[in-house]
CSV table of C-alpha atoms and ligand atoms in Angstrom, one decimal:
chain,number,residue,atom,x,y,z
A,1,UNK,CA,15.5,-21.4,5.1
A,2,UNK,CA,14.8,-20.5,1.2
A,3,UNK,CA,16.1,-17.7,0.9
A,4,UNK,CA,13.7,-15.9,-2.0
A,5,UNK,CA,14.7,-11.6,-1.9
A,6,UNK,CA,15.2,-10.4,-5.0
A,7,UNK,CA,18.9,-9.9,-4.3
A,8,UNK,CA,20.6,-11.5,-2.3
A,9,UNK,CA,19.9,-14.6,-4.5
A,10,UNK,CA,20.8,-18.3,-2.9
A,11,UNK,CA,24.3,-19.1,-4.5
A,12,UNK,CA,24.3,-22.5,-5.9
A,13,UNK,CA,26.6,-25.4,-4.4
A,14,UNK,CA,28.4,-26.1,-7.5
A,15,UNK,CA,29.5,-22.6,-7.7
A,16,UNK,CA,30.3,-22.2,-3.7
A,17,UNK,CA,32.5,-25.2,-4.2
A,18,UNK,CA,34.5,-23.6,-7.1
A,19,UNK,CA,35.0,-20.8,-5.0
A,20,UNK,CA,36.0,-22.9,-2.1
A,21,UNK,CA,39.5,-23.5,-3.6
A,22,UNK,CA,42.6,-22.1,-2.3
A,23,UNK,CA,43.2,-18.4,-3.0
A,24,UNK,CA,44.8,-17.7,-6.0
A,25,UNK,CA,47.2,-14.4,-7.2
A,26,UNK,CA,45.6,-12.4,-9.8
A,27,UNK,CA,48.8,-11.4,-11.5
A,28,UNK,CA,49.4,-15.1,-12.8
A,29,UNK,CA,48.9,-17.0,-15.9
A,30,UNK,CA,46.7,-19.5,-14.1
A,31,UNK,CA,44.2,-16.9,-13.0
A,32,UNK,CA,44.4,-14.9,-16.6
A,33,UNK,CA,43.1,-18.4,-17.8
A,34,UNK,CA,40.0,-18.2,-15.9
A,35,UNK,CA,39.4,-14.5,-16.4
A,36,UNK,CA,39.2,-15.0,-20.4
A,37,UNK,CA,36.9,-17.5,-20.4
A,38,UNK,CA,35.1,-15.3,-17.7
A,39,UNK,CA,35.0,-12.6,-20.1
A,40,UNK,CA,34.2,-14.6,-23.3
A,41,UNK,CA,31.1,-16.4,-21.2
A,42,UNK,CA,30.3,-13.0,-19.6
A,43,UNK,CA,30.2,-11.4,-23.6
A,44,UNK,CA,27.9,-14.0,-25.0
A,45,UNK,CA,25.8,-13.2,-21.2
A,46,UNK,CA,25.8,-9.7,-22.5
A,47,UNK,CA,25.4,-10.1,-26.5
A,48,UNK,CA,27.9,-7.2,-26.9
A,49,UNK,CA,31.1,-6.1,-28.1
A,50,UNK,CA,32.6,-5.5,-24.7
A,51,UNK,CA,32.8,-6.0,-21.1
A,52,UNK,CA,33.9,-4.9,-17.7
A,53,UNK,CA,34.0,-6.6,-14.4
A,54,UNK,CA,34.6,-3.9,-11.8
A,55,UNK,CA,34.9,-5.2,-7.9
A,56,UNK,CA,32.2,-3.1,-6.6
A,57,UNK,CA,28.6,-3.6,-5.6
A,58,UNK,CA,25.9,-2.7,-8.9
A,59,UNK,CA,25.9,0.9,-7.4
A,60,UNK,CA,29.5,1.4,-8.7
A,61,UNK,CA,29.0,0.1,-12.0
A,62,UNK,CA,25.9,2.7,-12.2
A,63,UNK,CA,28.6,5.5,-10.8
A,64,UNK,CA,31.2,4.5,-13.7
A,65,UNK,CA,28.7,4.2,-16.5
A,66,UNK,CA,27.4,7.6,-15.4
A,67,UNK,CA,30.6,9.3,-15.1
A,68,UNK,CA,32.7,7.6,-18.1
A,69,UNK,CA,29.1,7.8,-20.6
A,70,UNK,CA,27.9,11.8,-19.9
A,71,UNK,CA,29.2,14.7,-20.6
A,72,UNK,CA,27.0,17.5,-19.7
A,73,UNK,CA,23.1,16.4,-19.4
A,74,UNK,CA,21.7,13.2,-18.3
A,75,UNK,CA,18.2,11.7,-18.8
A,76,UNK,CA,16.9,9.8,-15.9
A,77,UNK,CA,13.6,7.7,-15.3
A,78,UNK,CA,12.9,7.6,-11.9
A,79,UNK,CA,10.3,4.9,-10.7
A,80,UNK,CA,11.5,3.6,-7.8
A,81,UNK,CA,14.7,3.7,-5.3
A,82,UNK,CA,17.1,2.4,-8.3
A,83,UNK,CA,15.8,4.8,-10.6
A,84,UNK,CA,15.6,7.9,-8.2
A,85,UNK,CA,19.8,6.5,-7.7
A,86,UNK,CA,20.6,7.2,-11.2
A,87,UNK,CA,19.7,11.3,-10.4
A,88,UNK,CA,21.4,11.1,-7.3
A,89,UNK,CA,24.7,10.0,-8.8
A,90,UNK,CA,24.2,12.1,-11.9
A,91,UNK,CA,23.9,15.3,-9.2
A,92,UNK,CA,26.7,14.0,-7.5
A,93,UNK,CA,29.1,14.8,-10.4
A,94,UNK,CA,27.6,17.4,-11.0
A,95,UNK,CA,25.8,16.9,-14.1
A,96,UNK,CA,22.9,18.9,-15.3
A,97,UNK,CA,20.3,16.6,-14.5
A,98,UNK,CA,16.3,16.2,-16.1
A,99,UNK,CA,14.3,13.5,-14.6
A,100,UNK,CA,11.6,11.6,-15.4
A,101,UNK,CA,9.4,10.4,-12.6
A,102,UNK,CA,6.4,7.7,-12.5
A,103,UNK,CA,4.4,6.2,-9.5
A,104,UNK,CA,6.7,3.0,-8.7
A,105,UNK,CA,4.0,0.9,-10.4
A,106,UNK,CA,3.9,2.8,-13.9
A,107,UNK,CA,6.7,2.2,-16.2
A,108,UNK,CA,8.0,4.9,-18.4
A,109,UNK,CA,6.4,5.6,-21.7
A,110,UNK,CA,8.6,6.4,-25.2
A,111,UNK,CA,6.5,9.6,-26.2
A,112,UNK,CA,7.8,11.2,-22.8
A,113,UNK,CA,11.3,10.0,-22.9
A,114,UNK,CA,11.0,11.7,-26.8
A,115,UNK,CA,9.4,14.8,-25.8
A,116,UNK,CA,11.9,15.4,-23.3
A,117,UNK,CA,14.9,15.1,-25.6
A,118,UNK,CA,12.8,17.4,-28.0
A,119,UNK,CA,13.0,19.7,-25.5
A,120,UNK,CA,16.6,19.8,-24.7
A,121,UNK,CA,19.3,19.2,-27.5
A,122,UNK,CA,21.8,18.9,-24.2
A,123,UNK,CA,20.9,15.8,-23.5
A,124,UNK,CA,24.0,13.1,-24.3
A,125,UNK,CA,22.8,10.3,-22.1
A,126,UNK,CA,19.7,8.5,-21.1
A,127,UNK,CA,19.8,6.3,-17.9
A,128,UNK,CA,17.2,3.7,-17.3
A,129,UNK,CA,16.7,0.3,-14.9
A,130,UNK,CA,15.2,-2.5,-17.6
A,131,UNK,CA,13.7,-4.0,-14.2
A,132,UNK,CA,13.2,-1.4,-11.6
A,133,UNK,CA,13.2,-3.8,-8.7
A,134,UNK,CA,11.5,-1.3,-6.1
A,135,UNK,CA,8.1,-2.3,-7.3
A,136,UNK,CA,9.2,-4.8,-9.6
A,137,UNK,CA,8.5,-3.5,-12.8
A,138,UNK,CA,9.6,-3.9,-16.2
A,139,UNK,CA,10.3,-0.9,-17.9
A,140,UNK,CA,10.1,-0.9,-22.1
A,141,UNK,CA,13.5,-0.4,-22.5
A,142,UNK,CA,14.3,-2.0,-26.0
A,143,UNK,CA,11.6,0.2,-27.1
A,144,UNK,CA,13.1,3.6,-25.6
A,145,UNK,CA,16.6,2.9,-26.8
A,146,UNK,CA,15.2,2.5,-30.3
A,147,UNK,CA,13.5,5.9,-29.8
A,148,UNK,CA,16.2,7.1,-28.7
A,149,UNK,CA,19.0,6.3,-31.2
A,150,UNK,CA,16.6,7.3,-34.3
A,151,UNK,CA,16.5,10.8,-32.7
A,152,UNK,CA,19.9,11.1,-31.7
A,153,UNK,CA,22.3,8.7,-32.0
A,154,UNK,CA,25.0,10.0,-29.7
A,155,UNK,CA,22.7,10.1,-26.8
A,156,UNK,CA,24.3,7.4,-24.7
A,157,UNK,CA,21.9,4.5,-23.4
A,158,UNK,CA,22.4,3.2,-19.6
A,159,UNK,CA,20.5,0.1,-18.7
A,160,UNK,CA,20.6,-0.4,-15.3
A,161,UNK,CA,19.9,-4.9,-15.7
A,162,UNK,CA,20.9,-5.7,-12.2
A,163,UNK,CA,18.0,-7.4,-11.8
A,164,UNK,CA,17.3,-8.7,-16.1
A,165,UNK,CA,20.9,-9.9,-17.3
A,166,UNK,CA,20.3,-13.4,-16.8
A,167,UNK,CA,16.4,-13.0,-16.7
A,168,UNK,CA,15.6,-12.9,-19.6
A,169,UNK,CA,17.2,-12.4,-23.0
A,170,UNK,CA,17.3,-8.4,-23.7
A,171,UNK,CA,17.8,-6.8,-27.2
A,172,UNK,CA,21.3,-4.5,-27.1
A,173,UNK,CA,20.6,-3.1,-30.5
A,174,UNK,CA,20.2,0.4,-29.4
A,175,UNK,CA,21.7,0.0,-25.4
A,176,UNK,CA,25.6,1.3,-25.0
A,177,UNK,CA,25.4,0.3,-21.4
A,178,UNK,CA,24.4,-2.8,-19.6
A,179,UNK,CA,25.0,-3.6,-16.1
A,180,UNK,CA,24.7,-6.6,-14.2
A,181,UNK,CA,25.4,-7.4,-10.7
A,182,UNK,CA,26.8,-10.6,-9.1
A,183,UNK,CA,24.1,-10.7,-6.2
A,184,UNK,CA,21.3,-10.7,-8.4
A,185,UNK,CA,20.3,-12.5,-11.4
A,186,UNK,CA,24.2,-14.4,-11.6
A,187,UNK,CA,23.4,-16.5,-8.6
A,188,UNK,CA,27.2,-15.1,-6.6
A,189,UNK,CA,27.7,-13.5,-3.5
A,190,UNK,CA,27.4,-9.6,-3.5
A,191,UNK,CA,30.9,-7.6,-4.4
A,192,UNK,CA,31.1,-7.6,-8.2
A,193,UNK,CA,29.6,-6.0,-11.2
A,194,UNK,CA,29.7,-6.4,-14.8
A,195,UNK,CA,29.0,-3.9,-17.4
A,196,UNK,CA,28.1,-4.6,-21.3
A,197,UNK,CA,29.4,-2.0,-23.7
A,198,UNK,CA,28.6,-1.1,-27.1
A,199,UNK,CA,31.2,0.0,-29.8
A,200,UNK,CA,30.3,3.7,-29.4
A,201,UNK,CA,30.1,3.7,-25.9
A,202,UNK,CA,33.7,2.0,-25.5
A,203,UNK,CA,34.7,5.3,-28.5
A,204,UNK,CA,32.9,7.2,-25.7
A,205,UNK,CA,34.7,6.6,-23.0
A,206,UNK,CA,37.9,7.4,-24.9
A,207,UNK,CA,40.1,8.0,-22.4
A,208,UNK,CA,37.9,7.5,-19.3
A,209,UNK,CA,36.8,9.9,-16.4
A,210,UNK,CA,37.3,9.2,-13.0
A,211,UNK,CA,40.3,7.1,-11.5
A,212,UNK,CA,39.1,3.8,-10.1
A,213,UNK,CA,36.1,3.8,-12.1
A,214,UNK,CA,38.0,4.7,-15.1
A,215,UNK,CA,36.4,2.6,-17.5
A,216,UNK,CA,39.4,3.1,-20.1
A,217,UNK,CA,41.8,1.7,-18.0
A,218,UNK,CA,39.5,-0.9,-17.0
A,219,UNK,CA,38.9,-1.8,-20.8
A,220,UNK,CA,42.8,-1.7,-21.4
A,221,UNK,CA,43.5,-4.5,-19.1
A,222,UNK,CA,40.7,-6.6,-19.3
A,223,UNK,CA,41.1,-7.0,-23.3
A,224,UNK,CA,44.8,-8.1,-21.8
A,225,UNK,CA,42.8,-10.3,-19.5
A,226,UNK,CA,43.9,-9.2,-16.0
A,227,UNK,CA,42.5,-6.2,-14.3
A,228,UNK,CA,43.6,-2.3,-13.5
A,229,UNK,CA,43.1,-2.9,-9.5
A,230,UNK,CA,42.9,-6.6,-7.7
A,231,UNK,CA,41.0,-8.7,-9.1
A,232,UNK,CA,37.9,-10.2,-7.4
A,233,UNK,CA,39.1,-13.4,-8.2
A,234,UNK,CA,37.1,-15.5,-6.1
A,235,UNK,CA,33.8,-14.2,-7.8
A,236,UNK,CA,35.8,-14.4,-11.1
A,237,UNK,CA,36.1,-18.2,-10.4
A,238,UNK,CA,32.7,-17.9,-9.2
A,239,UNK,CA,31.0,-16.0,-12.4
A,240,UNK,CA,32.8,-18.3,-14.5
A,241,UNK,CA,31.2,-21.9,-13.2
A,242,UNK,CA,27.8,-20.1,-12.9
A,243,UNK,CA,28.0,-19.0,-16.6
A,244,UNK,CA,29.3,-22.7,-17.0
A,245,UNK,CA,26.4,-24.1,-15.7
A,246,UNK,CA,23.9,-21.7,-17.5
A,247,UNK,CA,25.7,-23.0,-21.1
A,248,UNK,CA,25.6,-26.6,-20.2
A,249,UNK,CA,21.6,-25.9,-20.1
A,250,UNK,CA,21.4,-24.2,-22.8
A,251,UNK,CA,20.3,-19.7,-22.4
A,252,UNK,CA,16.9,-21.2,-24.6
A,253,UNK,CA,15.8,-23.4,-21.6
A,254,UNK,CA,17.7,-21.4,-19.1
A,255,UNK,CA,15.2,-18.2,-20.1
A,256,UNK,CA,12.4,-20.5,-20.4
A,257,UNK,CA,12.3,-21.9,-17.3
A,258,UNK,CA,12.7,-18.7,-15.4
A,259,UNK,CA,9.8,-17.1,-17.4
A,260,UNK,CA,7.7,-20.4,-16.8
A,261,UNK,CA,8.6,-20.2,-13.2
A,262,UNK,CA,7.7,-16.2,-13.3
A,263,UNK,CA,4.5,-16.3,-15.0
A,264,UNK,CA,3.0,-19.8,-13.1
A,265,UNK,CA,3.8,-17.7,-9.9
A,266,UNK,CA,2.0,-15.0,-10.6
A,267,UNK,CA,-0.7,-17.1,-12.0
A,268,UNK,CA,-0.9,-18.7,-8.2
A,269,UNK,CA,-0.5,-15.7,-6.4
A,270,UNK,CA,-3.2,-14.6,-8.3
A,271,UNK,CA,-5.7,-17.4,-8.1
A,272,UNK,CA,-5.5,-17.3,-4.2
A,273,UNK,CA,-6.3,-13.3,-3.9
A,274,UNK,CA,-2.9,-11.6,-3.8
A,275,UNK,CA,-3.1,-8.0,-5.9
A,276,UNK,CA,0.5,-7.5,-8.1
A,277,UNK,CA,1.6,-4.1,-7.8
A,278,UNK,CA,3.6,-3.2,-11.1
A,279,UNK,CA,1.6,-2.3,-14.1
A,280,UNK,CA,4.1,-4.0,-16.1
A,281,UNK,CA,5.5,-6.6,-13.8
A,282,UNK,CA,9.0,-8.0,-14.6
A,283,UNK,CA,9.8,-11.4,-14.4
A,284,UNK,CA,12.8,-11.0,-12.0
A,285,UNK,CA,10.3,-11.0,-9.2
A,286,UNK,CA,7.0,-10.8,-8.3
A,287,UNK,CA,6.0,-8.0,-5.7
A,288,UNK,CA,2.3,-7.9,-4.6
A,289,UNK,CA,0.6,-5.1,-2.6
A,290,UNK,CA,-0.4,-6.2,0.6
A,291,UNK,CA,-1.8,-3.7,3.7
A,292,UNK,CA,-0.6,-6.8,6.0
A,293,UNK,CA,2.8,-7.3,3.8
A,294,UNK,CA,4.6,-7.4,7.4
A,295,UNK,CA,2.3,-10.2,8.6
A,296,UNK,CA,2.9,-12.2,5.3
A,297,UNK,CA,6.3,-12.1,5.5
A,298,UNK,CA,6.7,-13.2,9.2
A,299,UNK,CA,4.2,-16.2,8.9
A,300,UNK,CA,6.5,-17.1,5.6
A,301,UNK,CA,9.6,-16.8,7.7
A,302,UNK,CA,8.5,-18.3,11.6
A,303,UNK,CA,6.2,-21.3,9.7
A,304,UNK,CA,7.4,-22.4,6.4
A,305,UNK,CA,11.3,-21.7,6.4
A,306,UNK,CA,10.8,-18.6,3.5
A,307,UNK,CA,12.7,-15.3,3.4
A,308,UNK,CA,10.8,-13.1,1.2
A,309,UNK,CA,11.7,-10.0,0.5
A,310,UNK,CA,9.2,-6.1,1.8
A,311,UNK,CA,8.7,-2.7,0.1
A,312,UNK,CA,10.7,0.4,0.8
A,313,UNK,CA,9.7,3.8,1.6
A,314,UNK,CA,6.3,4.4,1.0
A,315,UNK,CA,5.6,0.9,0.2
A,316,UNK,CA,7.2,-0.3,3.3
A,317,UNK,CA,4.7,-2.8,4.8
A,318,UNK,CA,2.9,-2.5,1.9
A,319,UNK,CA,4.5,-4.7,-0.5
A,320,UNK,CA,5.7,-8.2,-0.4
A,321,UNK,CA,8.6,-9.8,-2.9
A,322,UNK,CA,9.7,-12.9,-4.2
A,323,UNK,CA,12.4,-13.5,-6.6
A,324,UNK,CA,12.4,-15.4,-9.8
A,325,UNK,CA,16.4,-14.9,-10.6
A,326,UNK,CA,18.8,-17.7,-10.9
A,327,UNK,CA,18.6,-21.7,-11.3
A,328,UNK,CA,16.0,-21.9,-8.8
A,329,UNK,CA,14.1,-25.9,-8.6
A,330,UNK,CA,10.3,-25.0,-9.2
A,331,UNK,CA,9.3,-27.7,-6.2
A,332,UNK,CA,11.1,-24.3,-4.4
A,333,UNK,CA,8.6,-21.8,-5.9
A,334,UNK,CA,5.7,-24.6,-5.6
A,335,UNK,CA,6.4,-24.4,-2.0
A,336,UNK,CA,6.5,-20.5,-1.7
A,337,UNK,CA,3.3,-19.7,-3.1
A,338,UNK,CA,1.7,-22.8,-1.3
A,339,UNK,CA,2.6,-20.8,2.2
A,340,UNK,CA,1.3,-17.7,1.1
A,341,UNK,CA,-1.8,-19.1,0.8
A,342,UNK,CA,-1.5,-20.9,4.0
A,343,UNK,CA,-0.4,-17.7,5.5
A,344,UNK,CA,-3.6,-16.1,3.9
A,345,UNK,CA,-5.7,-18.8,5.7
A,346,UNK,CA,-4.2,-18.2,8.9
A,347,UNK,CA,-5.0,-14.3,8.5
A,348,UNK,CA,-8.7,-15.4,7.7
A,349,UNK,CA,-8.5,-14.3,4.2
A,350,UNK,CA,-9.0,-17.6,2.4
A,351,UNK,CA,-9.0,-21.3,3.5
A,352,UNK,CA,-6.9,-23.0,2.3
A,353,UNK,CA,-7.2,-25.5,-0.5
A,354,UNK,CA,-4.4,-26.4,-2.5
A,355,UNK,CA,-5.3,-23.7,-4.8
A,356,UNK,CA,-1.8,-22.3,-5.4
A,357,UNK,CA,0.4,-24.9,-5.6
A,358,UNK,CA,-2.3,-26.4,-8.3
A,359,UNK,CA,-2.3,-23.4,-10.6
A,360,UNK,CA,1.8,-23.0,-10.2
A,361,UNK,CA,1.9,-26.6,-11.4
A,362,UNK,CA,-0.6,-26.3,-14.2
A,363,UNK,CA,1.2,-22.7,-15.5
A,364,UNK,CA,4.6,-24.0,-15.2
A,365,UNK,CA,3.9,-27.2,-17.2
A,366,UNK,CA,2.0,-25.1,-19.7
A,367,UNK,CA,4.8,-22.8,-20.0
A,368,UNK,CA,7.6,-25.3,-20.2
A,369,UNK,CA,7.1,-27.1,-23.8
B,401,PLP,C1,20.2,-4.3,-6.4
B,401,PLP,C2,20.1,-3.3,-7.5
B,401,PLP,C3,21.0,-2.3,-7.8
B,401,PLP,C4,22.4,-2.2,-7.1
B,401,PLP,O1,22.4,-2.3,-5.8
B,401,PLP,P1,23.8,-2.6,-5.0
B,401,PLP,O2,23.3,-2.7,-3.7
B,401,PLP,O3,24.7,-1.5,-5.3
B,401,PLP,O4,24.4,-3.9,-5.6
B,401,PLP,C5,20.8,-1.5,-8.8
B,401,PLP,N1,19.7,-1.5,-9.6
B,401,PLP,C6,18.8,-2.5,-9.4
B,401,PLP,C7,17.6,-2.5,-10.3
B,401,PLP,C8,18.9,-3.4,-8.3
B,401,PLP,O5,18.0,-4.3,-8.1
C-alpha cells in the first residue's frame, strides 16, 4: 500500500534501519554526539539562530510557542482546522484573543493582518500555518511577517510549517517561530517536534512560561546538547539520518524535486477533470474538491494499493488529498494520479487514456532541469 496522507508520511528504510538499533541512554556522551549533529542539521533545516526539539506531537510545539512567545494579545489566522487550533490554544491560556478568519480555500491577505494590528496596539504576537493543510493552502507568510515587523517589531511571528519545513525553502527574515513536525514533511514516525527561533524570540522567552514546555529550559540544555526531559532519542537518531540523507542530495535538488513532483501533479490532476480546492494551493499536498471524494478514495485504496488522505468538517467527503512531503520516487506519484483517473473512468466521468500519467511525466521533466 502507498501510503500518500499528508501526514503520516511513509518513513524511508534507510531511516527505519537507523532507528532499528539498540536503545540507547540519553544522558551519555554517545547519544550527545548524535544530538549535536541533530541540531546543527536541524539549524541549517531551519536557517535560524536556534532550535528546539520537544517530544510531543506538532500540537505541543504550537502550545509552547504560544505560551513562551505572547504576553497578552495574540493574532490568529484561522483558515482551516490548524488555524482555528492556534485560537483554541491561545483561549486556553487565557490570552486575549482576535482572529482572523477565511473560507478554508482563501488565504490570508497582508492589508487585513495590518488593519488589524492598526486597530489594536495590544497585539504582541501574530500566529499563522505557512501551509494550512485542511484545504491545502499556502498562506503568504513571508509577505505578512514583513508587514508585520515594519509595523511593529516586537510583535512575535509564529509560523505554524508542519507541513513546509522541508517543502520548500521558506524566508525567516521576519518569522521568530518556526515549527516543524516529525510526521510530516521529515519523513519520521509521529512523536516529535522541532521549533526554529529567532534571536528576539529566544530574548523573548527569557525565562520561559510554562513547565514542560518551558522553552528556556529547553533552550538551556539543548545549547548543552542533551535535553530538559528524556529525550526522544530514537527520532533523534531518526531526524538525524533523514537530514543526512536530504544533505547528501543537496536542499537545491531536494526542493526542486518536491516542487517538480507538486506542480506535474497538479498539472495531471488537472488535465483529467479534478477541480483543486485552495486558491493558493501549497506544494505540501494537493487537495481537490470532489462531491464523490469518498468514492475516490475507496477505489484508490480497494484497486490500486493508494491511501489518500479526505477533508474534515465541512469538507468531509468533499475533498480528496495527496501528499507531496518527503523523498517520495515520482514512478510513486506517476502511479497515483494514473488511478485517479482510472478511478474517474470507473465512476463514468472520463475514459481512460493515459492522460495523467502523460502530463505528470511531461511537467516533472519540464520542471526538473
Ligand atoms: C499535522 C499538523 C499539525 C499538528 O498536528 P499534530 O497532530 O499535533 O502533529 C499542525 N499544523 C499543521 C499545518 C499540520 O498539518
Amino acid at each position: 500500500m502507498l501510503l500518500f496522507t499528508p501526514g503520516p508520511t511513509p518513513v524511508p528504510e534507510a531511516v527505519r534501519m537507523a532507528m532499528a538499533g539498540p536503545t540507547i541512554h540519553h544522558r551519555t556522551p554517545e547519544f550527545e554526539a548524535i544530538f549535536k549533529e541533530a541540531r546543527t542539521r536541524l539549524m541549517r533545516l531551519f536557517g535560524m539562530d536556534e532550535c528546539v526539539v520537544l517530544a510531543s506531537s506538532g500540537t505541543g510545539a504550537m502550545e509552547a510557542c504560544v505560551t513562551n512567545l505572547a504576553r497578552k494579545k495574540v493574532l490568529t489566522v484561522n483558515a482551516g482546522k490548524f488555524g482555528e487550533r492556534f485560537g483554541k490554544i491561545v483561549q486556553a491560556f487565557g490570552l486575549e484573543h482576535v482572529e482572523l478568519k477565511y473560507p478554508w480555500d482563501t488565504p490570508a491577505d497582508v492589508e487585513d493582518v495590518k488593519a488589524a494590528l492598526a486597530d489594536d496596539p495590544d497585539i504582541d504576537a501574530f500566529c499563522i500555518q505557512v501551509s494550512e493543510s485542511a484545504g491545502g493552502l499556502r498562506h503568504p507568510v513571508e509577505e505578512i511577517a514583513k508587514a508585520i515587523k515594519g509595523l511593529n517589531p516586537d510583535i512575535m511571528v509564529i509560523a505554524d510549517g508542519i507541513t513546509a519545513v522541508g517543502v520548500e525553502p521558506i524566508d525567516t527574515t521576519y518569522i521568530d517561530a518556526l515549527i516543524a513536525g516529525s510526521q510530516k514533511a521529515l519523513m519520521l514516525p509521529p512523536g516529535m517536534a522541532m521549533i526554529g527561533l529567532s534571536d528576539a524570540a529566544v530574548a523573548r522567552i527569557g525565562e520561559g512560561r510554562g513547565y514542560y514546555f518551558n522553552l528556556a529550559s529547553e533552550i538551556a540544555k539543548q545549547r548543552k546538547n542533551t535535553t530538559a526531559y528524556t529525550a526522544p532519542t530514537t527520532l533523534i537518531i531518526g531526524l538525524n539520518k533523514v537530514l543526512e540523507m536530504v544533505e547528501a542530495k543537496g536542499y537545491d535538488r531536494f526542493y526542486r524535486e518536491t516542487r517538480a513532483r507538486a506542480l506535474a501533479t497538479r498539472a495531471a490532476l488537472e488535465a483529467v477533470g479534478c477541480v483543486l480546492y485552495p486558491k493558493t494551493p501549497a506544494l505540501s499536498m494537493s487537495a481537490v474538491y470532489d462531491e464523490e471524494a469518498n468514492m475516490v478514495r475507496d477505489i484508490l485504496k480497494n484497486e490500486y494499493d493508494v491511501n489518500i488522505a479526505g477533508g474534515q468538517d465541512h469538507l468531509k467527503g468533499k475533498l480528496f488529498r495527496i501528499n507531496q512531503m518527503g523523498l517520495i520516487p515520482p514512478y510513486e506519484s506517476a502511479w497515483v494520479v494514473n488511478a485517479v483517473e482510472w478511478a474517474y473512468d470507473k465512476m463514468d466521468r472520463r475514459p481512460y487514456d493515459g492522460t495523467a500519467a502523460r502530463v505528470f511525466n511531461e511537467i516533472y521533466q519540464a520542471n526538473l532541469s
